mmCIF file with all atom_site columns, C-alpha atoms in Angstrom:
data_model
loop_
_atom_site.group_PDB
_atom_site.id
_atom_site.type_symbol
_atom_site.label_atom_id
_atom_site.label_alt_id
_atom_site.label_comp_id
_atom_site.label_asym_id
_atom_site.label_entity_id
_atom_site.label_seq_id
_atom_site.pdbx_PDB_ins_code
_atom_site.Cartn_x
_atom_site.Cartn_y
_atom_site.Cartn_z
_atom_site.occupancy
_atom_site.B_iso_or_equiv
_atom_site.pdbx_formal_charge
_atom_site.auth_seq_id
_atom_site.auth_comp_id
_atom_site.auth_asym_id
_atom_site.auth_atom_id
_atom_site.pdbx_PDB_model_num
ATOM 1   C CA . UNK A 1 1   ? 167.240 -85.929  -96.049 1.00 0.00 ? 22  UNK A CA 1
ATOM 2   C CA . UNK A 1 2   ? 169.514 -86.972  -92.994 1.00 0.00 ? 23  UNK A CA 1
ATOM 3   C CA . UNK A 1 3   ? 171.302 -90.192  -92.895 1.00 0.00 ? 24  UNK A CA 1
ATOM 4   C CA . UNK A 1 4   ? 170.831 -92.040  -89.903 1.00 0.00 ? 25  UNK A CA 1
ATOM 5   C CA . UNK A 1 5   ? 173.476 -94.947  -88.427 1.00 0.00 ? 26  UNK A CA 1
ATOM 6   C CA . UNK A 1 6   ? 172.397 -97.208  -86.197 1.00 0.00 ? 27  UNK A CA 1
ATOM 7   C CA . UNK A 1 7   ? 173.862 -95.526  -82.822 1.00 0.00 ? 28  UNK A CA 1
ATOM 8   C CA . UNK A 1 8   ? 170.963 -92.760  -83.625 1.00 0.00 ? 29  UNK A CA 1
ATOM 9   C CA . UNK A 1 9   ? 168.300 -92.774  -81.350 1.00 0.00 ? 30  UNK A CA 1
ATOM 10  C CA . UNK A 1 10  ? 164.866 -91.575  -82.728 1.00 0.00 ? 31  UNK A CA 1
ATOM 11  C CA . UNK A 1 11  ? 162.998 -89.915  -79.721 1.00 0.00 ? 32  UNK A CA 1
ATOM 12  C CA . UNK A 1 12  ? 159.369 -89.188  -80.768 1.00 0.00 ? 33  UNK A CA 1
ATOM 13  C CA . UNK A 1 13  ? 157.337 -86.256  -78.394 1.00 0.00 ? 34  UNK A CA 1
ATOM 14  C CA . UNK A 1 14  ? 154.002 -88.069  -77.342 1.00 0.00 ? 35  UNK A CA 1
ATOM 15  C CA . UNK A 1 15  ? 151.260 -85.620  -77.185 1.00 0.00 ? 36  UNK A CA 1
ATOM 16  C CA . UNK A 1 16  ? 150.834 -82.276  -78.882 1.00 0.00 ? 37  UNK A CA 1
ATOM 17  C CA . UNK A 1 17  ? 153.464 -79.475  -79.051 1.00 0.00 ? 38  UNK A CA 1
ATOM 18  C CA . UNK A 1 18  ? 153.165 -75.622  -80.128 1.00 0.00 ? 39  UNK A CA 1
ATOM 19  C CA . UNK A 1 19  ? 154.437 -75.541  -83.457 1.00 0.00 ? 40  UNK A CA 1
ATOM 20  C CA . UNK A 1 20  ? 155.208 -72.267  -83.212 1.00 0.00 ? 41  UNK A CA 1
ATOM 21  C CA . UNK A 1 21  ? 158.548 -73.275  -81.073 1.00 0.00 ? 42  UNK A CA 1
ATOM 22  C CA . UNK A 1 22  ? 161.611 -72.652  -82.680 1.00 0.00 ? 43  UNK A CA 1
ATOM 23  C CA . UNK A 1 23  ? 165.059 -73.825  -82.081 1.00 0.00 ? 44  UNK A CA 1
ATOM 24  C CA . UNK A 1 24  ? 165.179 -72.823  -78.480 1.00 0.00 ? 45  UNK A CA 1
ATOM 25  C CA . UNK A 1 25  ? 161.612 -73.826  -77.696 1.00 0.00 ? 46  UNK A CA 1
ATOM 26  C CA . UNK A 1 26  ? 161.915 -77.025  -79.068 1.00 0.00 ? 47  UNK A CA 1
ATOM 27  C CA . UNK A 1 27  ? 165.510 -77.084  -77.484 1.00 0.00 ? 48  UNK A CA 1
ATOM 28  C CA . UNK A 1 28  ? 164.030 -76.681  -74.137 1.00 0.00 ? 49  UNK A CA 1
ATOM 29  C CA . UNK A 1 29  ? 161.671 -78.974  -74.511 1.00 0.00 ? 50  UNK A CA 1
ATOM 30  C CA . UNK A 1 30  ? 163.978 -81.466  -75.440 1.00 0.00 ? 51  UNK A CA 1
ATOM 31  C CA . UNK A 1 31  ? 165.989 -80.992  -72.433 1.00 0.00 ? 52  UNK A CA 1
ATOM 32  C CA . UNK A 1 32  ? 162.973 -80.349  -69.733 1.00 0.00 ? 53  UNK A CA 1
ATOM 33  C CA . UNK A 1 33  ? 160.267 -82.394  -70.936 1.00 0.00 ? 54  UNK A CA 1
ATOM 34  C CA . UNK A 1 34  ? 161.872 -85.436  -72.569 1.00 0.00 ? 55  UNK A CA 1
ATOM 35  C CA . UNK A 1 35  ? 165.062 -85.248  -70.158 1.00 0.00 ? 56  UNK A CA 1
ATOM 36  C CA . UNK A 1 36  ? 167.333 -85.780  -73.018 1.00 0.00 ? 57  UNK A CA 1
ATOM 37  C CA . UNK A 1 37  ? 170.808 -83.706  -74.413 1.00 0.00 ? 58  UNK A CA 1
ATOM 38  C CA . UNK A 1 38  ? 169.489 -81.674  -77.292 1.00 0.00 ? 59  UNK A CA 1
ATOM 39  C CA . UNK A 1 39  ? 173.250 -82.114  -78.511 1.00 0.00 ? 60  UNK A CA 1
ATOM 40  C CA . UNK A 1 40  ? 173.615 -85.815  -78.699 1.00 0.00 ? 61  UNK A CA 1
ATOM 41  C CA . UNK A 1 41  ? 172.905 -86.262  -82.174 1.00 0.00 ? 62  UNK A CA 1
ATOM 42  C CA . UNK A 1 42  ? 170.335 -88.098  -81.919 1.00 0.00 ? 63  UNK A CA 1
ATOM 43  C CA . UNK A 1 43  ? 166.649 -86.843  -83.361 1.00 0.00 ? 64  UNK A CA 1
ATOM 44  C CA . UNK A 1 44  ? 163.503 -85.527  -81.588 1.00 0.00 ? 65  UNK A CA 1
ATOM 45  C CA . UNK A 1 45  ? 160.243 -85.644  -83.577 1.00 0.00 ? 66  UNK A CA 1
ATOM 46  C CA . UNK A 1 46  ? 157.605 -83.426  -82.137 1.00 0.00 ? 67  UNK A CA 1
ATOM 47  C CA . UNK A 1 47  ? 153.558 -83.301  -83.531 1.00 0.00 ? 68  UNK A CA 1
ATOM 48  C CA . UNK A 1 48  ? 150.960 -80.409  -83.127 1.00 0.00 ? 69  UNK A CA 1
ATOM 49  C CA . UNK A 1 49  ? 147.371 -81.331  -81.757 1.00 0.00 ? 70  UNK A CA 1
ATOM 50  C CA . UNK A 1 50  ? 146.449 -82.204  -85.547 1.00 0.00 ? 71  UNK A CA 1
ATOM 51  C CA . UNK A 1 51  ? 149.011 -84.366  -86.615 1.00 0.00 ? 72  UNK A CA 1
ATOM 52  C CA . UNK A 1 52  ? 149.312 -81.877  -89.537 1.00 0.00 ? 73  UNK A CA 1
ATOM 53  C CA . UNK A 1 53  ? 152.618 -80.755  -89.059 1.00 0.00 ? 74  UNK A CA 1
ATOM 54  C CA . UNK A 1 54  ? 155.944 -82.134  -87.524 1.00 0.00 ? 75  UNK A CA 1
ATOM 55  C CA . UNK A 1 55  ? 159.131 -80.884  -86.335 1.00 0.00 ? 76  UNK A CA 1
ATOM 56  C CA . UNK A 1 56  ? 162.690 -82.855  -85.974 1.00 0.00 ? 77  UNK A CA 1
ATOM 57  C CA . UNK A 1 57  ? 165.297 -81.013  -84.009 1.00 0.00 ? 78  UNK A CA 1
ATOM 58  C CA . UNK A 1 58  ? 168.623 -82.428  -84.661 1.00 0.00 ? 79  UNK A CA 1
ATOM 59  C CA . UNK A 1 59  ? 172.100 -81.217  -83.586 1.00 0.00 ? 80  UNK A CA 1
ATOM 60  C CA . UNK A 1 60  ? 174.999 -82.061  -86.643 1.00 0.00 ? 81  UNK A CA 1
ATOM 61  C CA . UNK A 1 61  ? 178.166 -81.572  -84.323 1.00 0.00 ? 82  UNK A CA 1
ATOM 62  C CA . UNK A 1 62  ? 178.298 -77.512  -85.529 1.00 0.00 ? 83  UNK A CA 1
ATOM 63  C CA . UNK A 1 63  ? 174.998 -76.476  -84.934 1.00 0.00 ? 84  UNK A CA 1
ATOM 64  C CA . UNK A 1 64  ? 171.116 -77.080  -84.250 1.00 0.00 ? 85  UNK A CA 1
ATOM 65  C CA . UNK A 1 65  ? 168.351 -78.328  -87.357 1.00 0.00 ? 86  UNK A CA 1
ATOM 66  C CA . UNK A 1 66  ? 165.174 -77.655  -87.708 1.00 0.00 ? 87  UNK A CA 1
ATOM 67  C CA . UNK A 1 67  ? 163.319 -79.494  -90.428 1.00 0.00 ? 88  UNK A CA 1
ATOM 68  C CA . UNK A 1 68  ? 159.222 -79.391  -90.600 1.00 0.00 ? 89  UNK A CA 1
ATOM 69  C CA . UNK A 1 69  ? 157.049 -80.654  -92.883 1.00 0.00 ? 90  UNK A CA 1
ATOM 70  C CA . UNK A 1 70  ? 153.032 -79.370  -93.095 1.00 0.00 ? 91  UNK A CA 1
ATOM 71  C CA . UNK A 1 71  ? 150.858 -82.250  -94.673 1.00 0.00 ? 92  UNK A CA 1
ATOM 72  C CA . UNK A 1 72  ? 148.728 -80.508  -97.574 1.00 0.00 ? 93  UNK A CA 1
ATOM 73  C CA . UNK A 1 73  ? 145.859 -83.278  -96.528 1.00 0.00 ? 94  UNK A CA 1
ATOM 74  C CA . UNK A 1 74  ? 145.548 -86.054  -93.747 1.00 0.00 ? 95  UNK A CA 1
ATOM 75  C CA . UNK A 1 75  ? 147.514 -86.987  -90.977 1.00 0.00 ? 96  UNK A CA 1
ATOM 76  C CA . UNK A 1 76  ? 150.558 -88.694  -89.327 1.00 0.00 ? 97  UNK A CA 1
ATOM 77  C CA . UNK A 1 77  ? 149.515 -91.603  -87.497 1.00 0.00 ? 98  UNK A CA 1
ATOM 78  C CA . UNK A 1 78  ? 151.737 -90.774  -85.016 1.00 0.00 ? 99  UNK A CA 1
ATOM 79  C CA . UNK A 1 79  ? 152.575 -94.261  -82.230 1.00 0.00 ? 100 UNK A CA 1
ATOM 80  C CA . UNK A 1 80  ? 150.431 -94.487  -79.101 1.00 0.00 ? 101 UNK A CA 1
ATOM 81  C CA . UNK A 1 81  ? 151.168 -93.696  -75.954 1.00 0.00 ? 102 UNK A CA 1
ATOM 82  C CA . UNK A 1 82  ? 149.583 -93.572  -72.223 1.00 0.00 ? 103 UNK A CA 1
ATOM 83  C CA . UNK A 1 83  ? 149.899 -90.571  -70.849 1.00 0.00 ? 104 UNK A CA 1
ATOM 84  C CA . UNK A 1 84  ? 152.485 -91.447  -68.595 1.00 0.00 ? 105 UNK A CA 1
ATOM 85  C CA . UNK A 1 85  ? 154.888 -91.726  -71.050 1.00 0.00 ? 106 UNK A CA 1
ATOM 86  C CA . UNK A 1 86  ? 156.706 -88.385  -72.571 1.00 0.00 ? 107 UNK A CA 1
ATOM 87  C CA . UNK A 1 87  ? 159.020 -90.118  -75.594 1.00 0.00 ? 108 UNK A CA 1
ATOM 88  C CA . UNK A 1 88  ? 158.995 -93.187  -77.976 1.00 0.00 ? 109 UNK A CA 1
ATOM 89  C CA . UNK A 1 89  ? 161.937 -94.583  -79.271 1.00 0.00 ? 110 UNK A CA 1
ATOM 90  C CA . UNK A 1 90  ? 162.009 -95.535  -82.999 1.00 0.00 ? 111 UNK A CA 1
ATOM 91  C CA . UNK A 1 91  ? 163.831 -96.970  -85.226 1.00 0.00 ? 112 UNK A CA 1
ATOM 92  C CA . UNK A 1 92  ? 165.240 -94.787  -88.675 1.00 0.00 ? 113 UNK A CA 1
ATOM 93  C CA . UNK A 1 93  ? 162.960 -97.428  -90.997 1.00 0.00 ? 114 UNK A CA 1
ATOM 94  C CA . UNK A 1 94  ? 160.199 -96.652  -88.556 1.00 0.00 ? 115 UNK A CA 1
ATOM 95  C CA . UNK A 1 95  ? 161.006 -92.898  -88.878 1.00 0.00 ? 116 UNK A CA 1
ATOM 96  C CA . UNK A 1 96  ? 161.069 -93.291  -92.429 1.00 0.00 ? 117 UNK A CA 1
ATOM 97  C CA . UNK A 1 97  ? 157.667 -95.121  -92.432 1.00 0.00 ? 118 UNK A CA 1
ATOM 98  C CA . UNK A 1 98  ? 155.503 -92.645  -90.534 1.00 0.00 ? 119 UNK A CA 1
ATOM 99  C CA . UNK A 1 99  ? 157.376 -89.928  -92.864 1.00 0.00 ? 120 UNK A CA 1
ATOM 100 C CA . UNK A 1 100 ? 155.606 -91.679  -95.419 1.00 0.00 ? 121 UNK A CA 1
ATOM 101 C CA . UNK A 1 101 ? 152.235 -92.095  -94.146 1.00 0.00 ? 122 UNK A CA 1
ATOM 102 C CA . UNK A 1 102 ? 151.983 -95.492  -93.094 1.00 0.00 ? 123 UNK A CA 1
ATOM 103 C CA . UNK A 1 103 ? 150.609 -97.026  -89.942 1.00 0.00 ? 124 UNK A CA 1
ATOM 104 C CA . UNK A 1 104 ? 152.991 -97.765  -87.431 1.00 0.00 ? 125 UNK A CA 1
ATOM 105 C CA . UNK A 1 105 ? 150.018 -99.747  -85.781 1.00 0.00 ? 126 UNK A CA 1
ATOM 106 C CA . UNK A 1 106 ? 149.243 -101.901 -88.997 1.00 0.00 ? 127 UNK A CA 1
ATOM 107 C CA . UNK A 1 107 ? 152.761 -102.969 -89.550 1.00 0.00 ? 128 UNK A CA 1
ATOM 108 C CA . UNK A 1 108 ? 154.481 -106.325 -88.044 1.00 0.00 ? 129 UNK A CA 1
ATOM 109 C CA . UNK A 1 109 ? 157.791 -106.506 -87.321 1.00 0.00 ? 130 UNK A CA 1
ATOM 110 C CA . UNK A 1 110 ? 159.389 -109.674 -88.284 1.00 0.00 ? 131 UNK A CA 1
ATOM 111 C CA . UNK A 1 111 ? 161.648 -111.545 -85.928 1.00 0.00 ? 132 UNK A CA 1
ATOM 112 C CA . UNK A 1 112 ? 165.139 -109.886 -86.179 1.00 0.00 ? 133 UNK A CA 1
ATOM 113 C CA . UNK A 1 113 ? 167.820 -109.952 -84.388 1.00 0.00 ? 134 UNK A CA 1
ATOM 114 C CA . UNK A 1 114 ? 168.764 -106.489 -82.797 1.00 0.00 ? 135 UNK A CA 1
ATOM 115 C CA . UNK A 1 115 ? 171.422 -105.578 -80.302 1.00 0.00 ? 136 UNK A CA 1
ATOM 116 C CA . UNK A 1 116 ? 169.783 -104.469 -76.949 1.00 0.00 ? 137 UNK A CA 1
ATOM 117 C CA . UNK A 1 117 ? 170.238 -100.071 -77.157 1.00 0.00 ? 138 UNK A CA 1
ATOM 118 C CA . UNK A 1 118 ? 171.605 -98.823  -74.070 1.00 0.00 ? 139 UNK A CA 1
ATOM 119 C CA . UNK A 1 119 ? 169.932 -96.395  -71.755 1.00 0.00 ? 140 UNK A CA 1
ATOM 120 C CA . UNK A 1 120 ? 170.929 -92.771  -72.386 1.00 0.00 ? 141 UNK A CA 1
ATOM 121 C CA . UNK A 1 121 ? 172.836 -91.422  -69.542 1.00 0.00 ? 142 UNK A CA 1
ATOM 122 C CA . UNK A 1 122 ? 171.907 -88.933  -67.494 1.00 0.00 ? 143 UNK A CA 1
ATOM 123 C CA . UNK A 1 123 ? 174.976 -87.424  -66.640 1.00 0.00 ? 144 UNK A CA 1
ATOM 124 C CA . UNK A 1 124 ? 174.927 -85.831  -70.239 1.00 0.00 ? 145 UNK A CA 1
ATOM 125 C CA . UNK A 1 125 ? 172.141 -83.444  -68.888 1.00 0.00 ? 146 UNK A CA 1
ATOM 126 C CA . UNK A 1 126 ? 174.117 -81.823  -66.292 1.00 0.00 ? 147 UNK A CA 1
ATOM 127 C CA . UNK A 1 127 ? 174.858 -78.526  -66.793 1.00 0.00 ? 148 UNK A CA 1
ATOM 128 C CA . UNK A 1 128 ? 178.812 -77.470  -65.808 1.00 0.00 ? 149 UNK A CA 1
#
């Protein structure tokens, strides 16, 4: 599995995707639908209507990954949303937790302190 420091943002899909995208479905996606770089680094974690299967597209500085995983039985409890909302940001131990099956929703946080994450610029998504 991929390592994750802590200047890698974890941008989960809300709703349902096609999981028959590939790397330039899920690459356009990425760019048009959650308005982020597809080659930052950082990881995009996308669900079918299910939550049976998941995709993470990641870009390693050389070239584009595509990991998926297809649950044999149950579901990923994937994090709530409103509908006005196209991306949640998580953390790698939250990653790593709904990976694993557990609950985002039944879990608590303890008080921690975290540096504030910047916004990701926009700039970034501009085409030359």
């Amino acid at each position: 599995m991929f390592g994750f420091g802590p200047a890698t943002r974890i941008y989960v899909a809300s709703g349902a995707t096609d999981m028959r995208k590939n790397f330039n479905g899920l690459y356009g996606l990425v760019r048009e639908h959650l308005g982020c770089d597809p080659e930052s680094g950082h990881v995009f974690v996308f669900t079918n209507a299910r939550r049976n299967r998941l995709k993470l597209l990641v870009y390693d500085g050389s070239g584009l990954w595509v990991c998926a995983k297809k649950l044999d039985g149950g579901r990923f409890r994937w994090p709530d949303a409103d509908s006005t909302v196209k991306k949640i940001v998580l953390s790698s131990e939250e990653l790593a937790l709904l990976l694993g099956g557990i609950d985002l929703t039944q879990t608590r946080p303890r008080k921690w302190y975290r540096k504030p994450r910047e916004e990701e610029p926009t700039e970034s998504l501009n085409t030359a």
